[in-house]
Each structure stands twice: as C-alpha cells, then as structure tokens.
Amino acid sequence: MPTFSSDNAQIHYQTFGDASHPALVFSNSLGTKHSMWQAQIDAFAQDYFVICYDTRGHGQSSAPQGPYTLAQLGQDVVHLLDHLNVKTAAFCGISMGGLTGQWLAIHAADRFNAIVVCNTAAKIGQAQAWLDRAALVREQGLAPIASTAAGRWFTENFVQAHPEVVAELSANLGSGSAEGYASCCEALAEADVREELKAIKVPVLIIVGAQDPVTTVADGEFMQQRIANSQLVSINASHISNIEQPE
C-alpha cells in the first residue's frame, strides 16, 4: 500500500498508466475514497499518468485528530506531486475535492496546467451546519450520515436503477473514520475562497450537476463569473456526477 507523509498524516495513493505521460490527479469527495474514480481511471490511464489518493481522514489514509484546514488538504496534493517527482499535473476534484482544486489554483498555480472542479462551490454550505455534523459524527459515528447519503448524492432514478452502487458507497461511508470525516467537516466549515477566485489564472473547467441539491448550478455560475477564462458545463446528474454520469 503506497503512502507518503504529509503534515502529520500518512496519505494513501495509487497510480495508473505510464509515468512518462501527462499527469492527472483525482481528488475524492467527503465520505468517499479514491476508488470512486474507477470509471475515469479506466478511461484515462492509457493516455495519462493517473494519480489517485485518499484525502486525509478517508479510505486508507490516516485520520489524525483535527480539525483539518483547506490549506492542509491542498498541501497534501502538492506533497503528493513532490513525492512522485511530478513537476506539473492536471487536477480533477469533486465536492470537497473541488474546493481543494480551487485552493490549488490560487496557491499552487505553478504546479497545475489545468484544473477541473466538479459539483463544488467557493464556499460549501454554512459553517454551523458543518460543525453540527462534525459533532454528530463524533458522538454517534457515521451510520446516521451513511443512511441518508444516497438522497444527497444521486437522483432518485439512479438510486432505483443502481441499488448495488449506492449500497457500496453508503457502506464505504459508514465504515470510514468518524474522526477523519468530522475533521474534514471542520475544514469545510472554514473554507471560503470566494474573494480569491479572481486571482486564478490556471485554466479551470467547472462541472455542475443540473439536479445537484448540495452544490447548485448557481454555485457553479458564481465561480465561472469570477474565474477568468473558465468554462462551465452542466450535466444531468446530482451531486456525485462522475458516478451517475461517468462518460
């Protein structure tokens, strides 16, 4: 299991494809792990050096006691590139991973030639709601969150048509680290890059889910209006669009 050290955490990662090809990093959402990108790994590994990792507190990465910060989540990616001796890469992150991508575009632009942010916002939700969720998870574990995740993540049609996919993702969430999840909630409570978007010079593609109730089309439009030369694409999906509409 390949790992590297980054600011008091052991970060698990996997690579796919030829290291001589252009590098492409994928970043998971809250409560998932790098395997959420399997369809994209399969699609891109022939032409890219695909790098996937479990965000700290998730999957096989360690979950040091938090709270975490958005800067930590971003620096973990920079340290991953350093560990692999990758000078520049493209980056694609969804939801929490999309916020990480925005931080990287602002603070580590020299390491990225393109950034894709999916189903995300410059500020996701309200701080108190994230802090309340962190407290709930530390008190009761992840089962209450996992039992309701499907309705936040997918359209009802997808839930009905692919119960096995939904069940696996919900089980992965429920079996994860409560401390890691809660600490990432605390990072999201503080994360707000709205005033910094205008500084972004890296090419950015913003992907929104037309039926996403968490990070809405309006959130995507807000980013697109403030990031110079960015592009906005809407696809017919809810919040975990790369699984609902992998193509």
PDB file of N, CA and C in Angstrom, residues 121-189:
ATOM      1  N   ALA A 121     -18.323  24.373  -4.752  1.00  0.00           N
ATOM      2  CA  ALA A 121     -18.619  25.797  -4.609  1.00  0.00           C
ATOM      3  C   ALA A 121     -17.413  26.460  -3.978  1.00  0.00           C
ATOM      4  N   ALA A 122     -17.359  27.782  -4.095  1.00  0.00           N
ATOM      5  CA  ALA A 122     -16.281  28.530  -3.448  1.00  0.00           C
ATOM      6  C   ALA A 122     -16.457  28.546  -1.933  1.00  0.00           C
ATOM      7  N   LYS A 123     -17.679  28.347  -1.481  1.00  0.00           N
ATOM      8  CA  LYS A 123     -17.993  28.083  -0.078  1.00  0.00           C
ATOM      9  C   LYS A 123     -19.157  27.101  -0.081  1.00  0.00           C
ATOM     10  N   ILE A 124     -18.964  25.934   0.519  1.00  0.00           N
ATOM     11  CA  ILE A 124     -19.998  24.905   0.502  1.00  0.00           C
ATOM     12  C   ILE A 124     -20.782  24.951   1.805  1.00  0.00           C
ATOM     13  N   GLY A 125     -22.051  25.281   1.722  1.00  0.00           N
ATOM     14  CA  GLY A 125     -22.909  25.240   2.904  1.00  0.00           C
ATOM     15  C   GLY A 125     -22.555  26.293   3.940  1.00  0.00           C
ATOM     16  N   GLN A 126     -23.089  26.115   5.135  1.00  0.00           N
ATOM     17  CA  GLN A 126     -22.898  27.071   6.220  1.00  0.00           C
ATOM     18  C   GLN A 126     -22.031  26.470   7.315  1.00  0.00           C
ATOM     19  N   ALA A 127     -21.218  27.320   7.914  1.00  0.00           N
ATOM     20  CA  ALA A 127     -20.244  26.849   8.902  1.00  0.00           C
ATOM     21  C   ALA A 127     -20.906  26.083  10.042  1.00  0.00           C
ATOM     22  N   GLN A 128     -21.990  26.617  10.597  1.00  0.00           N
ATOM     23  CA  GLN A 128     -22.591  25.967  11.761  1.00  0.00           C
ATOM     24  C   GLN A 128     -23.131  24.583  11.418  1.00  0.00           C
ATOM     25  N   ALA A 129     -23.660  24.443  10.210  1.00  0.00           N
ATOM     26  CA  ALA A 129     -24.175  23.130   9.804  1.00  0.00           C
ATOM     27  C   ALA A 129     -23.049  22.098   9.745  1.00  0.00           C
ATOM     28  N   TRP A 130     -21.879  22.502   9.250  1.00  0.00           N
ATOM     29  CA  TRP A 130     -20.732  21.590   9.213  1.00  0.00           C
ATOM     30  C   TRP A 130     -20.258  21.254  10.624  1.00  0.00           C
ATOM     31  N   LEU A 131     -20.225  22.238  11.494  1.00  0.00           N
ATOM     32  CA  LEU A 131     -19.787  21.984  12.868  1.00  0.00           C
ATOM     33  C   LEU A 131     -20.774  21.078  13.591  1.00  0.00           C
ATOM     34  N   ASP A 132     -22.059  21.267  13.329  1.00  0.00           N
ATOM     35  CA  ASP A 132     -23.075  20.393  13.917  1.00  0.00           C
ATOM     36  C   ASP A 132     -22.907  18.962  13.417  1.00  0.00           C
ATOM     37  N   ARG A 133     -22.608  18.817  12.116  1.00  0.00           N
ATOM     38  CA  ARG A 133     -22.422  17.473  11.565  1.00  0.00           C
ATOM     39  C   ARG A 133     -21.180  16.817  12.167  1.00  0.00           C
ATOM     40  N   ALA A 134     -20.109  17.597  12.326  1.00  0.00           N
ATOM     41  CA  ALA A 134     -18.890  17.057  12.942  1.00  0.00           C
ATOM     42  C   ALA A 134     -19.186  16.550  14.348  1.00  0.00           C
ATOM     43  N   ALA A 135     -19.942  17.332  15.114  1.00  0.00           N
ATOM     44  CA  ALA A 135     -20.280  16.930  16.481  1.00  0.00           C
ATOM     45  C   ALA A 135     -21.141  15.661  16.484  1.00  0.00           C
ATOM     46  N   LEU A 136     -22.091  15.585  15.558  1.00  0.00           N
ATOM     47  CA  LEU A 136     -22.956  14.410  15.460  1.00  0.00           C
ATOM     48  C   LEU A 136     -22.154  13.159  15.164  1.00  0.00           C
ATOM     49  N   VAL A 137     -21.235  13.275  14.222  1.00  0.00           N
ATOM     50  CA  VAL A 137     -20.444  12.121  13.810  1.00  0.00           C
ATOM     51  C   VAL A 137     -19.527  11.668  14.947  1.00  0.00           C
ATOM     52  N   ARG A 138     -18.932  12.624  15.655  1.00  0.00           N
ATOM     53  CA  ARG A 138     -18.070  12.235  16.779  1.00  0.00           C
ATOM     54  C   ARG A 138     -18.875  11.560  17.888  1.00  0.00           C
ATOM     55  N   GLU A 139     -20.136  11.921  18.009  1.00  0.00           N
ATOM     56  CA  GLU A 139     -20.975  11.364  19.073  1.00  0.00           C
ATOM     57  C   GLU A 139     -21.608  10.042  18.686  1.00  0.00           C
ATOM     58  N   GLN A 140     -22.074   9.957  17.443  1.00  0.00           N
ATOM     59  CA  GLN A 140     -22.875   8.795  17.031  1.00  0.00           C
ATOM     60  C   GLN A 140     -22.227   7.937  15.948  1.00  0.00           C
ATOM     61  N   GLY A 141     -21.070   8.344  15.451  1.00  0.00           N
ATOM     62  CA  GLY A 141     -20.448   7.610  14.363  1.00  0.00           C
ATOM     63  C   GLY A 141     -21.039   8.006  13.012  1.00  0.00           C
ATOM     64  N   LEU A 142     -20.665   7.265  11.982  1.00  0.00           N
ATOM     65  CA  LEU A 142     -21.043   7.635  10.617  1.00  0.00           C
ATOM     66  C   LEU A 142     -22.337   6.979  10.133  1.00  0.00           C
ATOM     67  N   ALA A 143     -22.899   6.071  10.910  1.00  0.00           N
ATOM     68  CA  ALA A 143     -24.107   5.363  10.456  1.00  0.00           C
ATOM     69  C   ALA A 143     -25.260   6.316  10.120  1.00  0.00           C
ATOM     70  N   PRO A 144     -25.570   7.336  10.956  1.00  0.00           N
ATOM     71  CA  PRO A 144     -26.683   8.226  10.607  1.00  0.00           C
ATOM     72  C   PRO A 144     -26.446   8.993   9.305  1.00  0.00           C
ATOM     73  N   ILE A 145     -25.201   9.372   9.059  1.00  0.00           N
ATOM     74  CA  ILE A 145     -24.867  10.091   7.817  1.00  0.00           C
ATOM     75  C   ILE A 145     -24.982   9.144   6.623  1.00  0.00           C
ATOM     76  N   ALA A 146     -24.449   7.933   6.786  1.00  0.00           N
ATOM     77  CA  ALA A 146     -24.458   6.966   5.684  1.00  0.00           C
ATOM     78  C   ALA A 146     -25.876   6.578   5.279  1.00  0.00           C
ATOM     79  N   SER A 147     -26.781   6.532   6.253  1.00  0.00           N
ATOM     80  CA  SER A 147     -28.146   6.075   5.955  1.00  0.00           C
ATOM     81  C   SER A 147     -28.916   7.064   5.092  1.00  0.00           C
ATOM     82  N   THR A 148     -28.488   8.305   5.060  1.00  0.00           N
ATOM     83  CA  THR A 148     -29.191   9.331   4.277  1.00  0.00           C
ATOM     84  C   THR A 148     -28.376   9.861   3.102  1.00  0.00           C
ATOM     85  N   ALA A 149     -27.178   9.301   2.883  1.00  0.00           N
ATOM     86  CA  ALA A 149     -26.271   9.853   1.875  1.00  0.00           C
ATOM     87  C   ALA A 149     -26.833   9.768   0.463  1.00  0.00           C
ATOM     88  N   ALA A 150     -27.511   8.667   0.157  1.00  0.00           N
ATOM     89  CA  ALA A 150     -27.953   8.437  -1.231  1.00  0.00           C
ATOM     90  C   ALA A 150     -28.806   9.581  -1.748  1.00  0.00           C
ATOM     91  N   GLY A 151     -29.669  10.117  -0.897  1.00  0.00           N
ATOM     92  CA  GLY A 151     -30.541  11.205  -1.325  1.00  0.00           C
ATOM     93  C   GLY A 151     -29.804  12.492  -1.613  1.00  0.00           C
ATOM     94  N   ARG A 152     -28.632  12.665  -0.989  1.00  0.00           N
ATOM     95  CA  ARG A 152     -27.821  13.849  -1.274  1.00  0.00           C
ATOM     96  C   ARG A 152     -26.935  13.636  -2.494  1.00  0.00           C
ATOM     97  N   TRP A 153     -26.572  12.399  -2.738  1.00  0.00           N
ATOM     98  CA  TRP A 153     -25.564  12.098  -3.745  1.00  0.00           C
ATOM     99  C   TRP A 153     -26.114  11.861  -5.146  1.00  0.00           C
ATOM    100  N   PHE A 154     -27.320  11.258  -5.233  1.00  0.00           N
ATOM    101  CA  PHE A 154     -27.802  10.783  -6.523  1.00  0.00           C
ATOM    102  C   PHE A 154     -29.262  11.164  -6.745  1.00  0.00           C
ATOM    103  N   THR A 155     -29.652  11.203  -8.033  1.00  0.00           N
ATOM    104  CA  THR A 155     -31.062  11.374  -8.348  1.00  0.00           C
ATOM    105  C   THR A 155     -31.819  10.105  -7.958  1.00  0.00           C
ATOM    106  N   GLU A 156     -33.109  10.242  -7.759  1.00  0.00           N
ATOM    107  CA  GLU A 156     -33.927   9.091  -7.377  1.00  0.00           C
ATOM    108  C   GLU A 156     -33.901   8.015  -8.459  1.00  0.00           C
ATOM    109  N   ASN A 157     -33.867   8.436  -9.724  1.00  0.00           N
ATOM    110  CA  ASN A 157     -33.807   7.459 -10.814  1.00  0.00           C
ATOM    111  C   ASN A 157     -32.552   6.597 -10.723  1.00  0.00           C
ATOM    112  N   PHE A 158     -31.419   7.238 -10.411  1.00  0.00           N
ATOM    113  CA  PHE A 158     -30.168   6.489 -10.306  1.00  0.00           C
ATOM    114  C   PHE A 158     -30.213   5.541  -9.111  1.00  0.00           C
ATOM    115  N   VAL A 159     -30.748   6.012  -7.995  1.00  0.00           N
ATOM    116  CA  VAL A 159     -30.854   5.173  -6.799  1.00  0.00           C
ATOM    117  C   VAL A 159     -31.667   3.914  -7.101  1.00  0.00           C
ATOM    118  N   GLN A 160     -32.755   4.094  -7.832  1.00  0.00           N
ATOM    119  CA  GLN A 160     -33.613   2.951  -8.162  1.00  0.00           C
ATOM    120  C   GLN A 160     -32.953   2.006  -9.167  1.00  0.00           C
ATOM    121  N   ALA A 161     -32.207   2.571 -10.110  1.00  0.00           N
ATOM    122  CA  ALA A 161     -31.631   1.760 -11.185  1.00  0.00           C
ATOM    123  C   ALA A 161     -30.333   1.067 -10.777  1.00  0.00           C
ATOM    124  N   HIS A 162     -29.617   1.626  -9.787  1.00  0.00           N
ATOM    125  CA  HIS A 162     -28.296   1.087  -9.424  1.00  0.00           C
ATOM    126  C   HIS A 162     -28.163   0.919  -7.914  1.00  0.00           C
ATOM    127  N   PRO A 163     -29.031   0.104  -7.322  1.00  0.00           N
ATOM    128  CA  PRO A 163     -29.003  -0.035  -5.862  1.00  0.00           C
ATOM    129  C   PRO A 163     -27.688  -0.590  -5.338  1.00  0.00           C
ATOM    130  N   GLU A 164     -27.007  -1.416  -6.145  1.00  0.00           N
ATOM    131  CA  GLU A 164     -25.759  -2.019  -5.677  1.00  0.00           C
ATOM    132  C   GLU A 164     -24.652  -0.974  -5.579  1.00  0.00           C
ATOM    133  N   VAL A 165     -24.631  -0.020  -6.510  1.00  0.00           N
ATOM    134  CA  VAL A 165     -23.634   1.052  -6.468  1.00  0.00           C
ATOM    135  C   VAL A 165     -23.870   1.929  -5.246  1.00  0.00           C
ATOM    136  N   VAL A 166     -25.117   2.291  -5.031  1.00  0.00           N
ATOM    137  CA  VAL A 166     -25.483   3.129  -3.891  1.00  0.00           C
ATOM    138  C   VAL A 166     -25.159   2.423  -2.580  1.00  0.00           C
ATOM    139  N   ALA A 167     -25.458   1.136  -2.511  1.00  0.00           N
ATOM    140  CA  ALA A 167     -25.213   0.376  -1.280  1.00  0.00           C
ATOM    141  C   ALA A 167     -23.720   0.318  -0.961  1.00  0.00           C
ATOM    142  N   GLU A 168     -22.898   0.129  -1.989  1.00  0.00           N
ATOM    143  CA  GLU A 168     -21.450   0.042  -1.760  1.00  0.00           C
ATOM    144  C   GLU A 168     -20.892   1.373  -1.261  1.00  0.00           C
ATOM    145  N   LEU A 169     -21.298   2.457  -1.897  1.00  0.00           N
ATOM    146  CA  LEU A 169     -20.801   3.771  -1.481  1.00  0.00           C
ATOM    147  C   LEU A 169     -21.277   4.121  -0.073  1.00  0.00           C
ATOM    148  N   SER A 170     -22.522   3.800   0.229  1.00  0.00           N
ATOM    149  CA  SER A 170     -23.047   4.072   1.561  1.00  0.00           C
ATOM    150  C   SER A 170     -22.308   3.240   2.606  1.00  0.00           C
ATOM    151  N   ALA A 171     -22.000   1.987   2.276  1.00  0.00           N
ATOM    152  CA  ALA A 171     -21.263   1.126   3.195  1.00  0.00           C
ATOM    153  C   ALA A 171     -19.849   1.649   3.416  1.00  0.00           C
ATOM    154  N   ASN A 172     -19.213   2.121   2.338  1.00  0.00           N
ATOM    155  CA  ASN A 172     -17.874   2.696   2.471  1.00  0.00           C
ATOM    156  C   ASN A 172     -17.890   3.904   3.406  1.00  0.00           C
ATOM    157  N   LEU A 173     -18.905   4.737   3.252  1.00  0.00           N
ATOM    158  CA  LEU A 173     -19.029   5.898   4.137  1.00  0.00           C
ATOM    159  C   LEU A 173     -19.211   5.445   5.582  1.00  0.00           C
ATOM    160  N   GLY A 174     -20.113   4.492   5.801  1.00  0.00           N
ATOM    161  CA  GLY A 174     -20.406   4.053   7.153  1.00  0.00           C
ATOM    162  C   GLY A 174     -19.241   3.405   7.860  1.00  0.00           C
ATOM    163  N   SER A 175     -18.330   2.795   7.076  1.00  0.00           N
ATOM    164  CA  SER A 175     -17.191   2.098   7.672  1.00  0.00           C
ATOM    165  C   SER A 175     -15.951   2.973   7.770  1.00  0.00           C
ATOM    166  N   GLY A 176     -16.058   4.239   7.400  1.00  0.00           N
ATOM    167  CA  GLY A 176     -14.915   5.134   7.417  1.00  0.00           C
ATOM    168  C   GLY A 176     -14.584   5.638   8.814  1.00  0.00           C
ATOM    169  N   SER A 177     -13.615   6.525   8.872  1.00  0.00           N
ATOM    170  CA  SER A 177     -13.165   7.109  10.140  1.00  0.00           C
ATOM    171  C   SER A 177     -14.073   8.270  10.531  1.00  0.00           C
ATOM    172  N   ALA A 178     -14.716   8.160  11.691  1.00  0.00           N
ATOM    173  CA  ALA A 178     -15.562   9.257  12.166  1.00  0.00           C
ATOM    174  C   ALA A 178     -14.721  10.502  12.431  1.00  0.00           C
ATOM    175  N   GLU A 179     -13.529  10.318  13.005  1.00  0.00           N
ATOM    176  CA  GLU A 179     -12.664  11.473  13.281  1.00  0.00           C
ATOM    177  C   GLU A 179     -12.222  12.145  11.987  1.00  0.00           C
ATOM    178  N   GLY A 180     -11.845  11.334  10.993  1.00  0.00           N
ATOM    179  CA  GLY A 180     -11.425  11.904   9.718  1.00  0.00           C
ATOM    180  C   GLY A 180     -12.543  12.671   9.038  1.00  0.00           C
ATOM    181  N   TYR A 181     -13.741  12.098   9.042  1.00  0.00           N
ATOM    182  CA  TYR A 181     -14.901  12.756   8.439  1.00  0.00           C
ATOM    183  C   TYR A 181     -15.215  14.054   9.175  1.00  0.00           C
ATOM    184  N   ALA A 182     -15.258  13.986  10.505  1.00  0.00           N
ATOM    185  CA  ALA A 182     -15.584  15.174  11.291  1.00  0.00           C
ATOM    186  C   ALA A 182     -14.546  16.267  11.100  1.00  0.00           C
ATOM    187  N   SER A 183     -13.277  15.882  11.033  1.00  0.00           N
ATOM    188  CA  SER A 183     -12.211  16.873  10.865  1.00  0.00           C
ATOM    189  C   SER A 183     -12.286  17.549   9.504  1.00  0.00           C
ATOM    190  N   CYS A 184     -12.731  16.793   8.477  1.00  0.00           N
ATOM    191  CA  CYS A 184     -12.937  17.400   7.160  1.00  0.00           C
ATOM    192  C   CYS A 184     -14.174  18.307   7.167  1.00  0.00           C
ATOM    193  N   CYS A 185     -15.210  17.934   7.930  1.00  0.00           N
ATOM    194  CA  CYS A 185     -16.352  18.838   8.095  1.00  0.00           C
ATOM    195  C   CYS A 185     -15.887  20.176   8.673  1.00  0.00           C
ATOM    196  N   GLU A 186     -14.963  20.113   9.627  1.00  0.00           N
ATOM    197  CA  GLU A 186     -14.456  21.343  10.230  1.00  0.00           C
ATOM    198  C   GLU A 186     -13.640  22.157   9.226  1.00  0.00           C
ATOM    199  N   ALA A 187     -12.935  21.480   8.325  1.00  0.00           N
ATOM    200  CA  ALA A 187     -12.245  22.197   7.247  1.00  0.00           C
ATOM    201  C   ALA A 187     -13.250  22.904   6.341  1.00  0.00           C
ATOM    202  N   LEU A 188     -14.331  22.209   6.015  1.00  0.00           N
ATOM    203  CA  LEU A 188     -15.358  22.792   5.143  1.00  0.00           C
ATOM    204  C   LEU A 188     -16.091  23.942   5.829  1.00  0.00           C
ATOM    205  N   ALA A 189     -16.203  23.884   7.154  1.00  0.00           N
ATOM    206  CA  ALA A 189     -16.851  24.981   7.887  1.00  0.00           C
ATOM    207  C   ALA A 189     -16.101  26.290   7.695  1.00  0.00           C
TER     208      ALA A 189
END
